[in-house]
Amino acid sequence: MFTVLTGAQFGDEGKGKIVDLMSKDYDIIVRFQGGDNAGHTVTVGDDVYKLHLIPSGFLYNARVLIGPGVVLNPEVLADEIDMLEKSGCNVEPEKLGVDSKTSVIMPYHIELDNLRESALTEKIGTTKRGIGFAYVDKVARNEIQFSDLTDKNKLMEKLSELAPQKKNDIKFLGGDSSIVMDEELIDKYVRLGKKLEPYMADVSYEANKAIDDGKSVMAEGAQGTHLDVIHGTQKYVTSSSTIAGSACSSIGVGPTKVTNVLGIVKSYITRVGEGPLPTELNDEVGKHFQDVGREFGTTTGRPRRCGWIDLPLILKSINLNGYTGIALTKLDVLSELDPIKICVGYKLDGEYMEYPPHLTSDLSRCEPVYEELPGWKQDLTHVTEFGDLPEEAQKYVKRLEELMGVPVEYISVGPGRAQTFKNL
Ligand code: GDP
Ligand code: IMO
Ligand code: MG
């Protein structure tokens, strides 16, 4: 079995929580794109793990892998391994593997991300983790790969060739170009490379072999569909392809092997950083989502912009990912609100549309059109099966399911493991 799981909105849908829960039944979990811009939260009892690189399925028995389509900050990975080991988790090389071809985020990528964000008049609102510049170097064939870090001579050879251009780029943006060939930084990266070397793996081989042997593999997406670098709301996107098909190309598993694709949908919508968000609310309902849903970025701590659930964007996600099922998260956060709204379409230049316009600039001008449903003034956080939800909450889920045309397979009513049930 090969399951692909992606976020259906703008990230932070609760992917980490659902991956943790499902990983009990999987042999391998692979992160396939993005880098430490991601922040996936796993809550087990009083323990809260905030993961940027290590797949969220590490707590059960699954082997967790970081695929070659990820951009890797080795310092963040080493810190994450230490953090998990201190919490008593096993992160030995038989538990975690990192593909040798994974592109490394170098200090100059982070510097360039910072400088470019500061220089832009219309900012993207990146996480300033160097993600975009590391992907640029991958595509330009100027990357430093994970395997290069283990050999100082090889690394110096590559860096010397790249240095003049990197220095120019940094100088052009007004930065300090000496970091490109800084001895101390290079030595630190080599030390990190040596420390992480035992984790080096061939991820496509492992994933294919496991699937062929009848084992279960899950691809864990980061970010969200509308942050996709090809199909998202450019330029306000991340630099990787976040949609389900990308799992195949990034891990190196053929599309014929995918058995199911799960979309994670939050019961409302959030966005960190700039870019259109047609249902954005700057009122007390928006504040309710932010406060009750604790909508502050896991990676940057920035407040997330919040709004009602946006069906046109979900319909586009269903097309882009081919979802076979949906996990609906944070239903509990809608409690106390009455009415509950679903954005079922937009008005643009006097026309009504049920699917997002293809131009980002037009999406920014869309006015949401809402369908209203009665709310439920009841706490949902202890509910453990669909039949025990208040009638109004059941109706909300059923209406969403009808509008999406894809079954809601999981419902989540709190951050904890027990606060999820299968909707059979
Ligand atoms: P991810 O990036 O998609 O993994 O999501 P994040 O971890 O960045 O953000 C989701 C946040 O919501 C985390 O703090 C989770 O613990 C929390 N969360 C997940 N599911 C639920 C839920 O059903 N209800 C509530 N109240 N919180 C949830
Ligand atoms: P998870 O996996 C939400 C956003 C940033 C910014 C844009 C580009 O936790 O859902 P980048 O640093 O990637 O160049 O920034 O993408 N972004 C996320 N938003 N959740 C994420 O990850 C994100 N990763 C990047 O806020 O708008
Ligand atoms: Mg997150």
mmCIF file with all atom_site columns, N, CA, C and O in Angstrom, residues 61-93:
data_model
loop_
_atom_site.group_PDB
_atom_site.id
_atom_site.type_symbol
_atom_site.label_atom_id
_atom_site.label_alt_id
_atom_site.label_comp_id
_atom_site.label_asym_id
_atom_site.label_entity_id
_atom_site.label_seq_id
_atom_site.pdbx_PDB_ins_code
_atom_site.Cartn_x
_atom_site.Cartn_y
_atom_site.Cartn_z
_atom_site.occupancy
_atom_site.B_iso_or_equiv
_atom_site.pdbx_formal_charge
_atom_site.auth_seq_id
_atom_site.auth_comp_id
_atom_site.auth_asym_id
_atom_site.auth_atom_id
_atom_site.pdbx_PDB_model_num
ATOM 1   N N  . ASN A 1 61 ? 6.204  2.269  15.249 1.00 0.00 ? 61 ASN A N  1
ATOM 2   C CA . ASN A 1 61 ? 7.359  1.466  14.814 1.00 0.00 ? 61 ASN A CA 1
ATOM 3   C C  . ASN A 1 61 ? 7.867  1.767  13.414 1.00 0.00 ? 61 ASN A C  1
ATOM 4   O O  . ASN A 1 61 ? 8.852  1.191  12.983 1.00 0.00 ? 61 ASN A O  1
ATOM 5   N N  . ALA A 1 62 ? 7.181  2.629  12.701 1.00 0.00 ? 62 ALA A N  1
ATOM 6   C CA . ALA A 1 62 ? 7.558  2.865  11.300 1.00 0.00 ? 62 ALA A CA 1
ATOM 7   C C  . ALA A 1 62 ? 8.982  3.403  11.180 1.00 0.00 ? 62 ALA A C  1
ATOM 8   O O  . ALA A 1 62 ? 9.465  4.114  12.064 1.00 0.00 ? 62 ALA A O  1
ATOM 9   N N  . ARG A 1 63 ? 9.648  3.025  10.080 1.00 0.00 ? 63 ARG A N  1
ATOM 10  C CA . ARG A 1 63 ? 10.917 3.661  9.735  1.00 0.00 ? 63 ARG A CA 1
ATOM 11  C C  . ARG A 1 63 ? 10.559 4.993  9.091  1.00 0.00 ? 63 ARG A C  1
ATOM 12  O O  . ARG A 1 63 ? 9.625  5.060  8.285  1.00 0.00 ? 63 ARG A O  1
ATOM 13  N N  . VAL A 1 64 ? 11.285 6.052  9.464  1.00 0.00 ? 64 VAL A N  1
ATOM 14  C CA . VAL A 1 64 ? 10.958 7.363  8.901  1.00 0.00 ? 64 VAL A CA 1
ATOM 15  C C  . VAL A 1 64 ? 12.091 7.830  7.983  1.00 0.00 ? 64 VAL A C  1
ATOM 16  O O  . VAL A 1 64 ? 13.270 7.714  8.326  1.00 0.00 ? 64 VAL A O  1
ATOM 17  N N  . LEU A 1 65 ? 11.696 8.335  6.815  1.00 0.00 ? 65 LEU A N  1
ATOM 18  C CA . LEU A 1 65 ? 12.691 8.699  5.801  1.00 0.00 ? 65 LEU A CA 1
ATOM 19  C C  . LEU A 1 65 ? 12.513 10.145 5.343  1.00 0.00 ? 65 LEU A C  1
ATOM 20  O O  . LEU A 1 65 ? 11.384 10.645 5.276  1.00 0.00 ? 65 LEU A O  1
ATOM 21  N N  . ILE A 1 66 ? 13.624 10.761 5.016  1.00 0.00 ? 66 ILE A N  1
ATOM 22  C CA . ILE A 1 66 ? 13.599 12.101 4.410  1.00 0.00 ? 66 ILE A CA 1
ATOM 23  C C  . ILE A 1 66 ? 14.054 11.912 2.961  1.00 0.00 ? 66 ILE A C  1
ATOM 24  O O  . ILE A 1 66 ? 15.173 11.458 2.702  1.00 0.00 ? 66 ILE A O  1
ATOM 25  N N  . GLY A 1 67 ? 13.148 12.222 2.039  1.00 0.00 ? 67 GLY A N  1
ATOM 26  C CA . GLY A 1 67 ? 13.399 11.928 0.625  1.00 0.00 ? 67 GLY A CA 1
ATOM 27  C C  . GLY A 1 67 ? 14.276 12.967 -0.049 1.00 0.00 ? 67 GLY A C  1
ATOM 28  O O  . GLY A 1 67 ? 14.493 14.064 0.482  1.00 0.00 ? 67 GLY A O  1
ATOM 29  N N  . PRO A 1 68 ? 14.754 12.642 -1.268 1.00 0.00 ? 68 PRO A N  1
ATOM 30  C CA . PRO A 1 68 ? 15.679 13.536 -1.972 1.00 0.00 ? 68 PRO A CA 1
ATOM 31  C C  . PRO A 1 68 ? 15.041 14.831 -2.464 1.00 0.00 ? 68 PRO A C  1
ATOM 32  O O  . PRO A 1 68 ? 15.751 15.757 -2.853 1.00 0.00 ? 68 PRO A O  1
ATOM 33  N N  . GLY A 1 69 ? 13.716 14.921 -2.416 1.00 0.00 ? 69 GLY A N  1
ATOM 34  C CA . GLY A 1 69 ? 13.046 16.158 -2.837 1.00 0.00 ? 69 GLY A CA 1
ATOM 35  C C  . GLY A 1 69 ? 12.957 17.198 -1.731 1.00 0.00 ? 69 GLY A C  1
ATOM 36  O O  . GLY A 1 69 ? 12.475 18.303 -1.939 1.00 0.00 ? 69 GLY A O  1
ATOM 37  N N  . VAL A 1 70 ? 13.454 16.815 -0.543 1.00 0.00 ? 70 VAL A N  1
ATOM 38  C CA . VAL A 1 70 ? 13.441 17.749 0.595  1.00 0.00 ? 70 VAL A CA 1
ATOM 39  C C  . VAL A 1 70 ? 14.696 18.621 0.519  1.00 0.00 ? 70 VAL A C  1
ATOM 40  O O  . VAL A 1 70 ? 15.716 18.214 -0.042 1.00 0.00 ? 70 VAL A O  1
ATOM 41  N N  . VAL A 1 71 ? 14.633 19.831 1.051  1.00 0.00 ? 71 VAL A N  1
ATOM 42  C CA . VAL A 1 71 ? 15.861 20.625 1.220  1.00 0.00 ? 71 VAL A CA 1
ATOM 43  C C  . VAL A 1 71 ? 16.203 20.610 2.706  1.00 0.00 ? 71 VAL A C  1
ATOM 44  O O  . VAL A 1 71 ? 15.364 20.908 3.550  1.00 0.00 ? 71 VAL A O  1
ATOM 45  N N  . LEU A 1 72 ? 17.446 20.234 2.980  1.00 0.00 ? 72 LEU A N  1
ATOM 46  C CA . LEU A 1 72 ? 17.827 19.845 4.333  1.00 0.00 ? 72 LEU A CA 1
ATOM 47  C C  . LEU A 1 72 ? 18.750 20.857 5.010  1.00 0.00 ? 72 LEU A C  1
ATOM 48  O O  . LEU A 1 72 ? 19.848 21.119 4.521  1.00 0.00 ? 72 LEU A O  1
ATOM 49  N N  . ASN A 1 73 ? 18.293 21.398 6.134  1.00 0.00 ? 73 ASN A N  1
ATOM 50  C CA . ASN A 1 73 ? 19.206 22.164 6.980  1.00 0.00 ? 73 ASN A CA 1
ATOM 51  C C  . ASN A 1 73 ? 19.780 21.162 7.992  1.00 0.00 ? 73 ASN A C  1
ATOM 52  O O  . ASN A 1 73 ? 19.056 20.699 8.888  1.00 0.00 ? 73 ASN A O  1
ATOM 53  N N  . PRO A 1 74 ? 21.062 20.801 7.861  1.00 0.00 ? 74 PRO A N  1
ATOM 54  C CA . PRO A 1 74 ? 21.598 19.722 8.695  1.00 0.00 ? 74 PRO A CA 1
ATOM 55  C C  . PRO A 1 74 ? 21.614 20.065 10.180 1.00 0.00 ? 74 PRO A C  1
ATOM 56  O O  . PRO A 1 74 ? 21.498 19.178 11.026 1.00 0.00 ? 74 PRO A O  1
ATOM 57  N N  . GLU A 1 75 ? 21.726 21.366 10.479 1.00 0.00 ? 75 GLU A N  1
ATOM 58  C CA . GLU A 1 75 ? 21.744 21.769 11.887 1.00 0.00 ? 75 GLU A CA 1
ATOM 59  C C  . GLU A 1 75 ? 20.368 21.531 12.521 1.00 0.00 ? 75 GLU A C  1
ATOM 60  O O  . GLU A 1 75 ? 20.261 21.036 13.653 1.00 0.00 ? 75 GLU A O  1
ATOM 61  N N  . VAL A 1 76 ? 19.329 21.864 11.761 1.00 0.00 ? 76 VAL A N  1
ATOM 62  C CA . VAL A 1 76 ? 17.965 21.663 12.274 1.00 0.00 ? 76 VAL A CA 1
ATOM 63  C C  . VAL A 1 76 ? 17.711 20.170 12.475 1.00 0.00 ? 76 VAL A C  1
ATOM 64  O O  . VAL A 1 76 ? 17.143 19.751 13.487 1.00 0.00 ? 76 VAL A O  1
ATOM 65  N N  . LEU A 1 77 ? 18.190 19.352 11.528 1.00 0.00 ? 77 LEU A N  1
ATOM 66  C CA . LEU A 1 77 ? 17.979 17.902 11.669 1.00 0.00 ? 77 LEU A CA 1
ATOM 67  C C  . LEU A 1 77 ? 18.729 17.362 12.896 1.00 0.00 ? 77 LEU A C  1
ATOM 68  O O  . LEU A 1 77 ? 18.164 16.596 13.683 1.00 0.00 ? 77 LEU A O  1
ATOM 69  N N  . ALA A 1 78 ? 19.973 17.799 13.057 1.00 0.00 ? 78 ALA A N  1
ATOM 70  C CA . ALA A 1 78 ? 20.752 17.312 14.205 1.00 0.00 ? 78 ALA A CA 1
ATOM 71  C C  . ALA A 1 78 ? 20.085 17.727 15.517 1.00 0.00 ? 78 ALA A C  1
ATOM 72  O O  . ALA A 1 78 ? 19.992 16.929 16.459 1.00 0.00 ? 78 ALA A O  1
ATOM 73  N N  . ASP A 1 79 ? 19.585 18.961 15.569 1.00 0.00 ? 79 ASP A N  1
ATOM 74  C CA . ASP A 1 79 ? 18.894 19.431 16.793 1.00 0.00 ? 79 ASP A CA 1
ATOM 75  C C  . ASP A 1 79 ? 17.627 18.622 17.050 1.00 0.00 ? 79 ASP A C  1
ATOM 76  O O  . ASP A 1 79 ? 17.286 18.317 18.190 1.00 0.00 ? 79 ASP A O  1
ATOM 77  N N  . GLU A 1 80 ? 16.929 18.305 15.953 1.00 0.00 ? 80 GLU A N  1
ATOM 78  C CA . GLU A 1 80 ? 15.676 17.556 16.092 1.00 0.00 ? 80 GLU A CA 1
ATOM 79  C C  . GLU A 1 80 ? 15.959 16.139 16.613 1.00 0.00 ? 80 GLU A C  1
ATOM 80  O O  . GLU A 1 80 ? 15.235 15.630 17.472 1.00 0.00 ? 80 GLU A O  1
ATOM 81  N N  . ILE A 1 81 ? 17.020 15.532 16.105 1.00 0.00 ? 81 ILE A N  1
ATOM 82  C CA . ILE A 1 81 ? 17.401 14.194 16.579 1.00 0.00 ? 81 ILE A CA 1
ATOM 83  C C  . ILE A 1 81 ? 17.724 14.266 18.072 1.00 0.00 ? 81 ILE A C  1
ATOM 84  O O  . ILE A 1 81 ? 17.241 13.460 18.867 1.00 0.00 ? 81 ILE A O  1
ATOM 85  N N  . ASP A 1 82 ? 18.516 15.278 18.463 1.00 0.00 ? 82 ASP A N  1
ATOM 86  C CA . ASP A 1 82 ? 18.872 15.429 19.888 1.00 0.00 ? 82 ASP A CA 1
ATOM 87  C C  . ASP A 1 82 ? 17.630 15.618 20.745 1.00 0.00 ? 82 ASP A C  1
ATOM 88  O O  . ASP A 1 82 ? 17.492 15.004 21.803 1.00 0.00 ? 82 ASP A O  1
ATOM 89  N N  . MET A 1 83 ? 16.738 16.485 20.259 1.00 0.00 ? 83 MET A N  1
ATOM 90  C CA . MET A 1 83 ? 15.509 16.780 21.018 1.00 0.00 ? 83 MET A CA 1
ATOM 91  C C  . MET A 1 83 ? 14.702 15.493 21.227 1.00 0.00 ? 83 MET A C  1
ATOM 92  O O  . MET A 1 83 ? 14.254 15.204 22.337 1.00 0.00 ? 83 MET A O  1
ATOM 93  N N  . LEU A 1 84 ? 14.571 14.693 20.173 1.00 0.00 ? 84 LEU A N  1
ATOM 94  C CA . LEU A 1 84 ? 13.772 13.462 20.298 1.00 0.00 ? 84 LEU A CA 1
ATOM 95  C C  . LEU A 1 84 ? 14.468 12.448 21.196 1.00 0.00 ? 84 LEU A C  1
ATOM 96  O O  . LEU A 1 84 ? 13.818 11.759 21.984 1.00 0.00 ? 84 LEU A O  1
ATOM 97  N N  . GLU A 1 85 ? 15.796 12.383 21.075 1.00 0.00 ? 85 GLU A N  1
ATOM 98  C CA . GLU A 1 85 ? 16.515 11.421 21.927 1.00 0.00 ? 85 GLU A CA 1
ATOM 99  C C  . GLU A 1 85 ? 16.383 11.806 23.390 1.00 0.00 ? 85 GLU A C  1
ATOM 100 O O  . GLU A 1 85 ? 16.201 10.945 24.251 1.00 0.00 ? 85 GLU A O  1
ATOM 101 N N  . LYS A 1 86 ? 16.439 13.122 23.651 1.00 0.00 ? 86 LYS A N  1
ATOM 102 C CA . LYS A 1 86 ? 16.269 13.578 25.041 1.00 0.00 ? 86 LYS A CA 1
ATOM 103 C C  . LYS A 1 86 ? 14.872 13.247 25.566 1.00 0.00 ? 86 LYS A C  1
ATOM 104 O O  . LYS A 1 86 ? 14.679 13.058 26.762 1.00 0.00 ? 86 LYS A O  1
ATOM 105 N N  . SER A 1 87 ? 13.895 13.201 24.657 1.00 0.00 ? 87 SER A N  1
ATOM 106 C CA . SER A 1 87 ? 12.533 12.842 25.089 1.00 0.00 ? 87 SER A CA 1
ATOM 107 C C  . SER A 1 87 ? 12.363 11.330 25.196 1.00 0.00 ? 87 SER A C  1
ATOM 108 O O  . SER A 1 87 ? 11.250 10.845 25.374 1.00 0.00 ? 87 SER A O  1
ATOM 109 N N  . GLY A 1 88 ? 13.458 10.603 24.972 1.00 0.00 ? 88 GLY A N  1
ATOM 110 C CA . GLY A 1 88 ? 13.386 9.151  25.134 1.00 0.00 ? 88 GLY A CA 1
ATOM 111 C C  . GLY A 1 88 ? 13.025 8.394  23.871 1.00 0.00 ? 88 GLY A C  1
ATOM 112 O O  . GLY A 1 88 ? 12.735 7.197  23.921 1.00 0.00 ? 88 GLY A O  1
ATOM 113 N N  . CYS A 1 89 ? 13.018 9.071  22.703 1.00 0.00 ? 89 CYS A N  1
ATOM 114 C CA . CYS A 1 89 ? 12.676 8.369  21.454 1.00 0.00 ? 89 CYS A CA 1
ATOM 115 C C  . CYS A 1 89 ? 13.941 7.792  20.837 1.00 0.00 ? 89 CYS A C  1
ATOM 116 O O  . CYS A 1 89 ? 15.016 8.382  20.935 1.00 0.00 ? 89 CYS A O  1
ATOM 117 N N  . ASN A 1 90 ? 13.786 6.677  20.158 1.00 0.00 ? 90 ASN A N  1
ATOM 118 C CA . ASN A 1 90 ? 14.905 6.072  19.457 1.00 0.00 ? 90 ASN A CA 1
ATOM 119 C C  . ASN A 1 90 ? 15.054 6.734  18.086 1.00 0.00 ? 90 ASN A C  1
ATOM 120 O O  . ASN A 1 90 ? 14.130 6.714  17.280 1.00 0.00 ? 90 ASN A O  1
ATOM 121 N N  . VAL A 1 91 ? 16.206 7.352  17.829 1.00 0.00 ? 91 VAL A N  1
ATOM 122 C CA . VAL A 1 91 ? 16.431 7.929  16.499 1.00 0.00 ? 91 VAL A CA 1
ATOM 123 C C  . VAL A 1 91 ? 17.752 7.385  15.953 1.00 0.00 ? 91 VAL A C  1
ATOM 124 O O  . VAL A 1 91 ? 18.585 8.118  15.419 1.00 0.00 ? 91 VAL A O  1
ATOM 125 N N  . GLU A 1 92 ? 17.935 6.087  16.110 1.00 0.00 ? 92 GLU A N  1
ATOM 126 C CA . GLU A 1 92 ? 19.125 5.418  15.559 1.00 0.00 ? 92 GLU A CA 1
ATOM 127 C C  . GLU A 1 92 ? 18.974 5.327  14.041 1.00 0.00 ? 92 GLU A C  1
ATOM 128 O O  . GLU A 1 92 ? 17.854 5.452  13.520 1.00 0.00 ? 92 GLU A O  1
ATOM 129 N N  . PRO A 1 93 ? 20.091 5.067  13.327 1.00 0.00 ? 93 PRO A N  1
ATOM 130 C CA . PRO A 1 93 ? 19.988 4.961  11.865 1.00 0.00 ? 93 PRO A CA 1
ATOM 131 C C  . PRO A 1 93 ? 19.029 3.876  11.361 1.00 0.00 ? 93 PRO A C  1
ATOM 132 O O  . PRO A 1 93 ? 18.561 3.949  10.239 1.00 0.00 ? 93 PRO A O  1
#
